[in-house]
Short mmCIF file of C-alpha atoms and ligand atoms in Angstrom, two decimals:
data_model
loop_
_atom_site.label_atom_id
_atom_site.label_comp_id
_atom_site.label_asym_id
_atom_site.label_seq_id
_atom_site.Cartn_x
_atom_site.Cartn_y
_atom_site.Cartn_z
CA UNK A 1 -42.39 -20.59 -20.06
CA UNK A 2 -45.22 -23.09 -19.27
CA UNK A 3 -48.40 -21.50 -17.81
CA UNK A 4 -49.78 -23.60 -15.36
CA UNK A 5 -53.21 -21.56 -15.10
CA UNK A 6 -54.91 -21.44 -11.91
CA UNK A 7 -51.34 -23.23 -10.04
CA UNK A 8 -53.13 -26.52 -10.74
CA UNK A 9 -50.52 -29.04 -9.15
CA UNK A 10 -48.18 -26.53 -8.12
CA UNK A 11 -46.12 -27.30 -4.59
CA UNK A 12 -45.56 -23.65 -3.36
CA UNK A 13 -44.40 -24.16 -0.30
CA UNK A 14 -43.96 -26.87 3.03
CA UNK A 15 -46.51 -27.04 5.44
CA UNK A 16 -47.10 -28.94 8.61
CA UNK A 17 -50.66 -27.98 9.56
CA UNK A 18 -52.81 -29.99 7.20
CA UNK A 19 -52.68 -32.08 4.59
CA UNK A 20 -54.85 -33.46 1.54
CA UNK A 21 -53.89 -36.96 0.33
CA UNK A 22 -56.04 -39.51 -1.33
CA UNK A 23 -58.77 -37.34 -1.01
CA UNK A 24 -58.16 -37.92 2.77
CA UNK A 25 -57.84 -34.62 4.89
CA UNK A 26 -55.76 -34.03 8.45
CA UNK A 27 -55.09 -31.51 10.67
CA UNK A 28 -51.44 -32.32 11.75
CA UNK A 29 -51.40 -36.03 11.11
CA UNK A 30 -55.41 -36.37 12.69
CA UNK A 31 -57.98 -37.66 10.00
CA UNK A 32 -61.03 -35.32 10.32
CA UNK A 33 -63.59 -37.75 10.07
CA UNK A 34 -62.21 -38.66 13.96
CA UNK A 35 -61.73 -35.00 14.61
CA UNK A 36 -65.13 -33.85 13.21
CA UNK A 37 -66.83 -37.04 15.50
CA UNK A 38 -64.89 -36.13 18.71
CA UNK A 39 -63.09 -32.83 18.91
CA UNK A 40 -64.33 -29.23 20.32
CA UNK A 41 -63.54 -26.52 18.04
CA UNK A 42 -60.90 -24.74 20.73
CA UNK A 43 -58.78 -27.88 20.81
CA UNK A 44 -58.70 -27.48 17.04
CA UNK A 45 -57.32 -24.08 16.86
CA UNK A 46 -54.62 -25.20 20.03
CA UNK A 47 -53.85 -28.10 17.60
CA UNK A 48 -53.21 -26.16 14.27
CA UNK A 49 -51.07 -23.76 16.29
CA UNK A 50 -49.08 -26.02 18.40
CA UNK A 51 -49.24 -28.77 16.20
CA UNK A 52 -50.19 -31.08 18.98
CA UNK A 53 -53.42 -31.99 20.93
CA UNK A 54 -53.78 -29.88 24.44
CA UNK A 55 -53.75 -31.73 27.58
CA UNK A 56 -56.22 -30.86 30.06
CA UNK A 57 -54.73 -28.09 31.46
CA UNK A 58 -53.51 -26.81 28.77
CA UNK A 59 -56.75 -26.41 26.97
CA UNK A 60 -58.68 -24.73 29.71
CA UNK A 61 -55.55 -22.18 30.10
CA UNK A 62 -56.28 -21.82 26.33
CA UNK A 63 -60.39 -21.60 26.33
CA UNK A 64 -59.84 -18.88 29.11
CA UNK A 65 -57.19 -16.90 27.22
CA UNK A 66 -59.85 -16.94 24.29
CA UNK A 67 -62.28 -15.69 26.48
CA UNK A 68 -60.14 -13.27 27.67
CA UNK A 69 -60.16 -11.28 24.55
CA UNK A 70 -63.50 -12.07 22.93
CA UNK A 71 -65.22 -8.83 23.78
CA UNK A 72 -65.15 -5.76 21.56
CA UNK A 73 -64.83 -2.19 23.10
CA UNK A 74 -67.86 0.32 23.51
CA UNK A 75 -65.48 2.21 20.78
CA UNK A 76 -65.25 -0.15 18.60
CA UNK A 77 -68.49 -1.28 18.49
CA UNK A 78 -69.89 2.68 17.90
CA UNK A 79 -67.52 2.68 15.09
CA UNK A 80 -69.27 -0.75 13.54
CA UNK A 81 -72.41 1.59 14.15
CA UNK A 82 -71.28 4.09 11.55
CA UNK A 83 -70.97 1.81 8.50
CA UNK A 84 -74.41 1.48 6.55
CA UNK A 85 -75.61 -1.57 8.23
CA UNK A 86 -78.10 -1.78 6.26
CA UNK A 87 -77.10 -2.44 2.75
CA UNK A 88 -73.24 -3.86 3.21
CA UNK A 89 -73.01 -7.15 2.40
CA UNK A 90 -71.39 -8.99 6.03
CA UNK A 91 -68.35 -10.32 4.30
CA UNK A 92 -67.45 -6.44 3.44
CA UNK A 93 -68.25 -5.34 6.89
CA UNK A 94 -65.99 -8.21 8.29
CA UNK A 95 -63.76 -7.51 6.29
CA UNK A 96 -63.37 -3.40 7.35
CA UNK A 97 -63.66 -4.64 11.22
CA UNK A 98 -60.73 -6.55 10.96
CA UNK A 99 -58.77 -3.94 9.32
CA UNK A 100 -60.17 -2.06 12.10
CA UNK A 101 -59.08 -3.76 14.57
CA UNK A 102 -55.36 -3.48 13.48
CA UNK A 103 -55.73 0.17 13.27
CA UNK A 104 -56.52 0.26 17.27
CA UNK A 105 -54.10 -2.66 18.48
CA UNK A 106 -51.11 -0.32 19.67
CA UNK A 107 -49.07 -4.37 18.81
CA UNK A 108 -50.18 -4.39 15.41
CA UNK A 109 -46.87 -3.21 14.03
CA UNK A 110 -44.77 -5.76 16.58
CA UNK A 111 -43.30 -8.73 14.77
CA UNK A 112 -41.78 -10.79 17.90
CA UNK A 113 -42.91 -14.19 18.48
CA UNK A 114 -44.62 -13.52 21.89
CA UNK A 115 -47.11 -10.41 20.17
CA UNK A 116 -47.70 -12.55 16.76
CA UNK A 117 -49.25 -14.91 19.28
CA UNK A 118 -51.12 -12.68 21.27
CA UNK A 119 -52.68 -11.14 17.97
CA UNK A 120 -53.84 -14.10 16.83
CA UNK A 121 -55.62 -15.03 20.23
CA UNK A 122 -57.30 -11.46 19.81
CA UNK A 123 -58.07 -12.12 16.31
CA UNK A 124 -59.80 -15.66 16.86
CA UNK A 125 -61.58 -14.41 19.91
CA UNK A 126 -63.08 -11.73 18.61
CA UNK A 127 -64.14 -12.68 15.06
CA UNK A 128 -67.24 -14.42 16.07
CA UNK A 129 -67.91 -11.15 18.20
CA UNK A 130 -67.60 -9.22 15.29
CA UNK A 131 -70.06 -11.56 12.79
CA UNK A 132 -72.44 -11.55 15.44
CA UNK A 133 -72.36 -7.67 16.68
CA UNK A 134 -72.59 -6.95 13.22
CA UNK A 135 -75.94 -8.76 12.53
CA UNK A 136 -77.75 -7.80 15.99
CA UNK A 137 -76.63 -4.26 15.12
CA UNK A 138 -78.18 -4.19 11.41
CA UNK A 139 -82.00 -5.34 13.24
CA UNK A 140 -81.51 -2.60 15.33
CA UNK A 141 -80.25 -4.69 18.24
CA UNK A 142 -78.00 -4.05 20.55
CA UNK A 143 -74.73 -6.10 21.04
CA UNK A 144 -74.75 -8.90 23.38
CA UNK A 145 -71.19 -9.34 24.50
CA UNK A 146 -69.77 -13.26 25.10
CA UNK A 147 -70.04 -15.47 27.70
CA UNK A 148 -67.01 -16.91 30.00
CA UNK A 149 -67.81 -20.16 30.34
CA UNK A 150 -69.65 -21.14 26.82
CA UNK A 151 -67.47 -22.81 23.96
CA UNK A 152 -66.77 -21.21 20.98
CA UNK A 153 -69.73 -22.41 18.98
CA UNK A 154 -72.45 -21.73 22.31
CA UNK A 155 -71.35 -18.32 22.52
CA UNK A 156 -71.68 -17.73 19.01
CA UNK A 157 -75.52 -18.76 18.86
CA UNK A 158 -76.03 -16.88 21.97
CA UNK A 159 -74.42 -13.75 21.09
CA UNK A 160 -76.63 -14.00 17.93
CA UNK A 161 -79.85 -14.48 19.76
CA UNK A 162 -79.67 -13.88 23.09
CA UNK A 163 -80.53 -17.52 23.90
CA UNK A 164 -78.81 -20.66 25.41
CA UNK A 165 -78.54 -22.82 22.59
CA UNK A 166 -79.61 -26.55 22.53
CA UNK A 167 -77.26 -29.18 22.75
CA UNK A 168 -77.84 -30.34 18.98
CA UNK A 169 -77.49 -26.98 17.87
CA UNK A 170 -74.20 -26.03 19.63
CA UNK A 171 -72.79 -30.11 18.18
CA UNK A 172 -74.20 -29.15 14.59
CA UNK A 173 -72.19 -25.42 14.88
CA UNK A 174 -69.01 -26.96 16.85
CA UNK A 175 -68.72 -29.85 13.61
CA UNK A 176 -69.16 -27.09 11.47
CA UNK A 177 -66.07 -25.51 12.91
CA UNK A 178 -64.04 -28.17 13.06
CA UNK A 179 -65.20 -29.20 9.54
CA UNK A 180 -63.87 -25.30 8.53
CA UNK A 181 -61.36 -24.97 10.57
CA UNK A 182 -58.06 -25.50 7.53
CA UNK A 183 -57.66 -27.04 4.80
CA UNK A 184 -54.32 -26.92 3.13
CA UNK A 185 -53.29 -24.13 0.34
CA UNK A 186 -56.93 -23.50 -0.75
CA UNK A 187 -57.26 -20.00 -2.19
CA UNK A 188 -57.45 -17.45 0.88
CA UNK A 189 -55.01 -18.96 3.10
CA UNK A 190 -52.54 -18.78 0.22
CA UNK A 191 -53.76 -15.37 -0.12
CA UNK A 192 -52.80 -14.42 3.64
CA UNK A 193 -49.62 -16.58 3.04
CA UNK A 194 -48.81 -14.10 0.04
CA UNK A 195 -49.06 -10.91 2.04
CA UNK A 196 -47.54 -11.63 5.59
CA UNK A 197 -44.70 -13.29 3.20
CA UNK A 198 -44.09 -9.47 2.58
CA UNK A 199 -43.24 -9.41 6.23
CA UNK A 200 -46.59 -7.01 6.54
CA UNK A 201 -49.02 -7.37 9.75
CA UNK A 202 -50.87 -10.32 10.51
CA UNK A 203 -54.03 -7.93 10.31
CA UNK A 204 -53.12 -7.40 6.89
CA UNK A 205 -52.81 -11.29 6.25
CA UNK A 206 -56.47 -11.59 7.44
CA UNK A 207 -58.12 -9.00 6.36
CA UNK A 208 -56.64 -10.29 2.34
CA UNK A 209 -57.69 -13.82 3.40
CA UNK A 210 -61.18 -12.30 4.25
CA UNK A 211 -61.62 -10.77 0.84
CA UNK A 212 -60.30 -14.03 -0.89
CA UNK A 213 -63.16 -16.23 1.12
CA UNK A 214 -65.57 -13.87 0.01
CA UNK A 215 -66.01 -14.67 -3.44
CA UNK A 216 -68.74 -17.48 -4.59
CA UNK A 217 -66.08 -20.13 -6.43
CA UNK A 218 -64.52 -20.15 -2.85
CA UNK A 219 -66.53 -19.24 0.80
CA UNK A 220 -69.21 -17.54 -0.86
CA UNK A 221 -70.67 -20.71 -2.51
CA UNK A 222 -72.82 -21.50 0.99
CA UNK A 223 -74.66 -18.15 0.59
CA UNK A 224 -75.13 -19.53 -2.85
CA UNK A 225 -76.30 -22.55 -2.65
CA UNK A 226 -79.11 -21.38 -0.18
CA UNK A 227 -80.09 -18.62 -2.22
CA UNK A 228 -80.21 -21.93 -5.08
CA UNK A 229 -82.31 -24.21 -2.85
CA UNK A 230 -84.61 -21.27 -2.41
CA UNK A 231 -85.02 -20.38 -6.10
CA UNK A 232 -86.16 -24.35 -6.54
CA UNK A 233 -88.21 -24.22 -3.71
CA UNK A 234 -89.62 -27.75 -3.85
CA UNK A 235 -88.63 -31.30 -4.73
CA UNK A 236 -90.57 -31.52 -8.10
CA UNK A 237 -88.44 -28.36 -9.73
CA UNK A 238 -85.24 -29.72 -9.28
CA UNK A 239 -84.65 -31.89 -11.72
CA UNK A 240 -85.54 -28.90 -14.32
CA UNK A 241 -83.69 -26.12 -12.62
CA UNK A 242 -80.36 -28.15 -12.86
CA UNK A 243 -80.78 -29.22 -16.33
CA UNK A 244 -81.57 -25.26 -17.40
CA UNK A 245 -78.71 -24.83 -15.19
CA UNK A 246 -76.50 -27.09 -16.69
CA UNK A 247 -77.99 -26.62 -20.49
CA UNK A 248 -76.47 -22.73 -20.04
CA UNK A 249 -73.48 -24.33 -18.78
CA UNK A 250 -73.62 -22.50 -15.67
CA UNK A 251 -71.70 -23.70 -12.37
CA UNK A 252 -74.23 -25.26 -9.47
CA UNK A 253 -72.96 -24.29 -6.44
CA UNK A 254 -71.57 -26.51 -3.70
CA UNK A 255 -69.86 -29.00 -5.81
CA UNK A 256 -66.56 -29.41 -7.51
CA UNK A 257 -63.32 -29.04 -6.14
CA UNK A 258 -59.90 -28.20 -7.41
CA UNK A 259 -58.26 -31.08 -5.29
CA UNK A 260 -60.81 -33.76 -4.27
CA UNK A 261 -61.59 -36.18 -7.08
CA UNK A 262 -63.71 -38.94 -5.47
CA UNK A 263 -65.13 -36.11 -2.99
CA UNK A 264 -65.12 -33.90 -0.34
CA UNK A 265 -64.21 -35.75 3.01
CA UNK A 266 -66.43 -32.82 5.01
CA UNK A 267 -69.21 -32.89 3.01
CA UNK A 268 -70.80 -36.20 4.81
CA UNK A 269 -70.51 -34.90 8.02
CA UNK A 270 -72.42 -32.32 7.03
CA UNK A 271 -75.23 -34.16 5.14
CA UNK A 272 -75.38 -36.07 8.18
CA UNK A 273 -76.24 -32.71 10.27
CA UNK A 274 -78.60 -31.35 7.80
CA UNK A 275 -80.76 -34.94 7.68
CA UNK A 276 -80.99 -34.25 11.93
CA UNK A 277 -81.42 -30.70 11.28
CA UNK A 278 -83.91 -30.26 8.53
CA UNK A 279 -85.91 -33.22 10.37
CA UNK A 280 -86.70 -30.92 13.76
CA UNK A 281 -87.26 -28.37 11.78
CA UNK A 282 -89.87 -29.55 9.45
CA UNK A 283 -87.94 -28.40 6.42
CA UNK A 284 -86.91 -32.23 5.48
CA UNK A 285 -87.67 -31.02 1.45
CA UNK A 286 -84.18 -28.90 1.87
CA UNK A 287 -82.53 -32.04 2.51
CA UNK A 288 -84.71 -34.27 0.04
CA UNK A 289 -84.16 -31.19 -2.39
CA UNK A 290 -80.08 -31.19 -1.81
CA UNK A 291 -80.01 -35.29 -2.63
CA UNK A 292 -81.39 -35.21 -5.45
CA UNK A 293 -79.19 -32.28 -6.75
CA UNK A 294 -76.45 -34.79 -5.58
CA UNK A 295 -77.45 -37.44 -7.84
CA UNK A 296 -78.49 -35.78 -10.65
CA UNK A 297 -74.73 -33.99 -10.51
CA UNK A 298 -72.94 -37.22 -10.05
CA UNK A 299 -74.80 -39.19 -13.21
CA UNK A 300 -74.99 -36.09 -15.18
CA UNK A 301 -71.51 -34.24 -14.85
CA UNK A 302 -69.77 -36.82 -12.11
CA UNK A 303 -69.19 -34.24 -9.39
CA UNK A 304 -69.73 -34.64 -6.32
CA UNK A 305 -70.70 -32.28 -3.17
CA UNK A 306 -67.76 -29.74 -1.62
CA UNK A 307 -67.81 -28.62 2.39
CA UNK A 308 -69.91 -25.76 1.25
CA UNK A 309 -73.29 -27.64 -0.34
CA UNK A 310 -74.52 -29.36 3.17
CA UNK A 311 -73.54 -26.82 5.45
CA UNK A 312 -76.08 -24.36 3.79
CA UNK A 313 -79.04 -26.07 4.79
CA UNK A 314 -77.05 -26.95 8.47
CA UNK A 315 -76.75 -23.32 8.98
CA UNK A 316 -79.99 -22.53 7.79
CA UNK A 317 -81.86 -25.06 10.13
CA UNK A 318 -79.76 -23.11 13.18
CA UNK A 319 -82.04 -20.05 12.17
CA UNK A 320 -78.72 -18.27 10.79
CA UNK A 321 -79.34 -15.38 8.39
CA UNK A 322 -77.98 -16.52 5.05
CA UNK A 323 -75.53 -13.91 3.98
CA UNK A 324 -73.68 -14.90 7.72
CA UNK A 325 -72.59 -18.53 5.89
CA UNK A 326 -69.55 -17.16 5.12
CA UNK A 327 -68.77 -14.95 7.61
CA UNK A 328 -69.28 -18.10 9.57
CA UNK A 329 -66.64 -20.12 7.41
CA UNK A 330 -64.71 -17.07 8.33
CA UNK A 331 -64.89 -17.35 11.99
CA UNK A 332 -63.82 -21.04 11.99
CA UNK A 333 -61.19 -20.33 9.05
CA UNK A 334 -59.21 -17.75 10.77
CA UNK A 335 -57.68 -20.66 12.90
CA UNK A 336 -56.12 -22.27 9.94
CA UNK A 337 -55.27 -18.64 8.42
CA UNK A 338 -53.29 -17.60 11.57
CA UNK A 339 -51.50 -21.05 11.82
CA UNK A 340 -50.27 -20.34 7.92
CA UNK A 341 -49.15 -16.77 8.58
CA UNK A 342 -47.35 -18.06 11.70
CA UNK A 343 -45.81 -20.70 10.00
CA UNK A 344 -44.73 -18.27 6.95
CA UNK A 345 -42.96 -16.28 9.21
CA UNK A 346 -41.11 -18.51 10.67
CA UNK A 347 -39.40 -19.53 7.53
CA UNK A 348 -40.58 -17.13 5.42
CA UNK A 349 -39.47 -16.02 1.58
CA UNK A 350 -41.08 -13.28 -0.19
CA UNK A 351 -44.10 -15.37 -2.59
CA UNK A 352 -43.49 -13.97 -6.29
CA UNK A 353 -44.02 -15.63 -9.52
CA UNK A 354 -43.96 -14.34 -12.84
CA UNK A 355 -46.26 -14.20 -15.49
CA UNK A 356 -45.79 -14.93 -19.45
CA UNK A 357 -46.08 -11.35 -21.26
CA UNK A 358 -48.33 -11.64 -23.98
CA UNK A 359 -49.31 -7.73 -24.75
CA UNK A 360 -47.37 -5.88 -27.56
CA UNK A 361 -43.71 -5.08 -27.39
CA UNK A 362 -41.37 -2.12 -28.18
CA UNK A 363 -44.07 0.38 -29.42
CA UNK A 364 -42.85 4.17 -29.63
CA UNK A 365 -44.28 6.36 -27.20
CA UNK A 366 -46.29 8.84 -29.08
CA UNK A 367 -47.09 12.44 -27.15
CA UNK A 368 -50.74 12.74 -26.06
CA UNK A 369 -51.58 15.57 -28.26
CA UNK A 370 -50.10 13.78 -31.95
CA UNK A 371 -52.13 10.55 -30.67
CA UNK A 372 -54.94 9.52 -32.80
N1 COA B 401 -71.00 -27.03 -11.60
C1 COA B 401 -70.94 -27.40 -12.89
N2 COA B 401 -69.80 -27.73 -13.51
C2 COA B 401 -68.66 -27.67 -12.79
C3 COA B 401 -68.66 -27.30 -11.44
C4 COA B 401 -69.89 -26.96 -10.86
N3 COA B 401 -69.96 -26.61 -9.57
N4 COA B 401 -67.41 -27.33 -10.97
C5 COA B 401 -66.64 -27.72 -11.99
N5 COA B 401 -67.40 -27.93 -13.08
C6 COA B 401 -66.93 -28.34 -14.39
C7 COA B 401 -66.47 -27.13 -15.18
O1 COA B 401 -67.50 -26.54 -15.91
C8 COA B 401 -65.39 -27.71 -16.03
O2 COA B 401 -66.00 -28.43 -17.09
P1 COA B 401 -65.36 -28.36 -18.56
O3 COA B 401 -63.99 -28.96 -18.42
O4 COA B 401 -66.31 -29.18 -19.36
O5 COA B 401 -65.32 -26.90 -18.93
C9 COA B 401 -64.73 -28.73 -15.11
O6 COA B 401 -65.77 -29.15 -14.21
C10 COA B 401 -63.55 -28.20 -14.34
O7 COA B 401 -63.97 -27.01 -13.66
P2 COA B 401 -63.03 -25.81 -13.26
O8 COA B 401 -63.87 -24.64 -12.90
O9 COA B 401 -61.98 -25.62 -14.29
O10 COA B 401 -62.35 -26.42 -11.97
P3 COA B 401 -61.46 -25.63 -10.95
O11 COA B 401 -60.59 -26.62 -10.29
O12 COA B 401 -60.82 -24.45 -11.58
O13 COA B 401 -62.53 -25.03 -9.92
C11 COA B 401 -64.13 -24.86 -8.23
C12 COA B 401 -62.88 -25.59 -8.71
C13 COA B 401 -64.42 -25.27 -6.80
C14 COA B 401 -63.90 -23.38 -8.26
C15 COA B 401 -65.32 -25.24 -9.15
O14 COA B 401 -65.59 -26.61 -9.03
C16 COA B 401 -66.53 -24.41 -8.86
O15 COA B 401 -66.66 -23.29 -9.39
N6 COA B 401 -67.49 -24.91 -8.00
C17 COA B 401 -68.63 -24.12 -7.62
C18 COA B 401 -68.27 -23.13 -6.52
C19 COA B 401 -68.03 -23.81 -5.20
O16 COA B 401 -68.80 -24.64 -4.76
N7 COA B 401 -66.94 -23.41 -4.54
C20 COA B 401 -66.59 -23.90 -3.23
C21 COA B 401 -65.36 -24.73 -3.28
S1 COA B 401 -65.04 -25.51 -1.72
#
C-alpha cells in the first residue's frame, strides 16, 4: 500500500461546480477574477446550484425565495439565548445552531429532490442570520431580523449594526462572498461530501463542514492572521516577528496552499479591498504591515498569500469583530457546501478509504486482572 498522506494529488471524485487549473479558479466554467469584478453574491449561489447564470427573472424569484426564509423564529432565537454567549467561541455556536436547526425542520429527514432544495434555501438564508444574531446577542443586544429588499452582503452589515451600510462597504463584503463562495475539494466541503455520501441529512453535511472550516490550517487562519497583525502592531516589528516566527519554524498564517503554486487567484482581490479599506479608515499600517509580510515570505520561504491573509484586514476595516472571520467564510461557503452535497447525492457512493495498519499484530488477549 502507498500512503499518500494528506490525499496530496488524489482525484476522489467528478465535479462540475468549480475547478482549479493552472492556478486559475472557476465557478462552472466562469474565471473569478470576472466574477469577483462583476457578480452579486446571490447570482453566485443560483450559479453553483444550477450550474448556469440566472436571467433576470430568475434571479429576483431567487433573491425573494432567500428572503423568504432568512428570519429565525422567536424560539429559536431564545434557544441561541441559552448557550453561554459569552465565552463560546462563534464557530462552536454556529456550529450547534445549525445542528439546531435540523432538529426543528419537520423536512430534515426528507431526501426527495424538491425538500433537498428547499433545505438548502433555508440553510443559506439563514446562516448570516445566525452569525449575526449570535454576536448582537453576546453584547447584550437584541436581534435585528433581515431586510426584504437588501442583498445578501447589505443585510448582513445591517443585521450586525443596525445601520444601512455604505456602498464601499456592502462591494468590499459582496467580493468577499463571491471570493468565498467554493472552491473545489478543499478540506470541509470534502468533509460534508464524506457524510451526506452516507446518505445522512444535509444538516448533518453542514454542520461537519462547519467544524472542518473551523480549524486555523483551513477557515480559521483569518482570525489568525488578525490576531498576528495585532501582536506586530506596527511596521518596524515585522521584519523581526517573522524571522522569530520562522527561526521556530512556526507556520505564518494566511499563506501557503495545498494546490496553488504561483498563488492564490483571490488573494489580489482582496489586497485590492484592504488598500481602499485600510485608507478610509486611517489604519493604512495594516495594509503597509501585511506587504511587507508578503515580501519577506516570498524571498525568504517563496510562499505567497492564500484567500485568508487580505481578507483579515478587509473584514477588520468593515468594523467586524474578529472571531466572526470565519463564521463569515462560513456564511459565503455554505453555497459551495450545499452545491457538493447536492451533487453527491445525485450520484452518490459511500466515500471510504483504508488506511495502512501499522500497530502490533496477533497479541493474546490477557484477562484484566493477570495484566501487568
Ligand atoms: N508558513 C510557513 N511555512 C509554511 C507555510 C506557512 N504558512 N505553509 C507551508 N509552509 C511550509 C511548511 O513548513 C513546509 O515546509 P518544509 O517542507 O520545509 O517542512 C512546506 O511549506 C509544505 O507545507 P505543508 O504544511 O506540508 O503544506 P500543506 O499542503 O500540507 O498545507 C496549508 C497547506 C494551507 C495547510 C499550509 O500552507 C498552512 O498551514 N498555511 C497556514 C494556514 C492557512 O493560511 N490556511 C488557510 C489555507 S486557505
Amino acid at each position: 500500500m502507498t500512503v499518500i498522506r494528506g490525499l496530496e494529488g488524489i482525484i476522489a471524485t467528478t465535479s462540475s461546480i468549480s475547478s482549479i487549473i493552472d492556478d486559475s479558479l472557476a465557478y462552472v466554467g466562469y474565471d473569478i477574477d470576472s466574477l469577483a469584478e462583476h457578480a452579486s453574491f446571490e447570482e453566485i449561489v443560483f450559479l453553483l446550484w444550477n450550474r448556469k447564470l440566472p436571467i433576470d427573472i430568475e434571479l429576483r424569484k431567487f433573491q425573494q425565495e432567500l428572503a423568504e426564509h432568512a428570519e429565525l423564529p422567536d424560539s429559536f432565537i431564545e434557544q441561541l439565548k441559552i448557550m453561554p454567549l459569552k465565552q463560546v467561541h462563534p464557530m462552536a455556536a454556529l456550529r450547534s445552531a445549525v445542528s439546531l436547526l435540523g432538529v426543528y425542520d419537520e423536512s430534515a429527514e426528507l431526501m426527495d429532490d424538491k425538500s433537498n432544495y428547499l433545505k438548502a434555501v433555508k440553510l443559506q438564508a439563514k446562516m448570516p442570520t445566525i452569525v449575526t444574531a449570535f454576536s448582537r446577542l453576546r453584547k447584550g443586544l437584541e436581534p435585528i431580523g433581515p431586510r426584504k429588499d437588501l442583498s445578501i452582503a447589505a443585510n448582513f452589515l445591517y443585521m450586525l449594526t443596525g445601520e444601512e451600510p455604505e456602498p464601499i462597504a456592502i462591494e468590499a463584503f459582496n467580493k468577499a462572498l463571491v471570493l468565498h463562495a467554493d472552491h473545489e475539494l478543499n478540506a470541509s466541503t470534502f468533509t460534508a461530501r464524506v457524510c451526506v455520501a452516507t446518505l445522512s441529512d444535509i444538516y448533518s453535511g453542514i454542520t461537519s463542514a462547519i467544524g472542518a472550516l473551523k480549524g486555523p490550517l483551513h477557515g480559521g487562519a483569518n482570525e489568525a492572521v488578525m490576531k498576528m497583525l495585532t501582536e506586530i502592531g506596527s511596521l518596524e516589528n515585522v521584519d523581526a516577528y517573522i524571522k522569530e516566527k520562522m527561526a521556530k519554524k512556526e507556520k505564518i498564517m494566511g499563506f501557503g496552499h495545498r494546490v496553488y503554486r504561483k498563488g492564490d487567484p483571490r488573494a489580489k482581490h482582496l489586497k485590492i479591498m484592504a488598500k481602499k479599506l485600510t485608507d478610509l479608515t486611517g489604519e493604512s499600517y495594516l495594509y503597509d504591515m501585511s506587504v511587507k509580510i508578503e515580501t519577506m515570505l516570498k524571498q525568504e520561504k517563496n510562499l505567497v498569500p492564500n484567500v485568508d491573509f487580505f481578507s483579515a484586514s478587509v473584514y477588520h476595516s468593515l468594523k467586524i469583530d474578529h472571531d466572526l472571520f470565519t463564521p463569515i467564510f462560513a456564511v459565503s461557503r455554505v453555497s459551495g457546501w450545499l452545491a457538493h452535497i447536492l451533487e453527491q447525492y445525485d450520484n452518490n457512493r459511500l466515500i471510504r478509504p483504508r488506511a495502512d495498519y501499522v500497530g502490533p499484530e496477533r497479541l493474546a488477549y490477557i484477562p484484566v486482572d493477570e495484566r501487568s
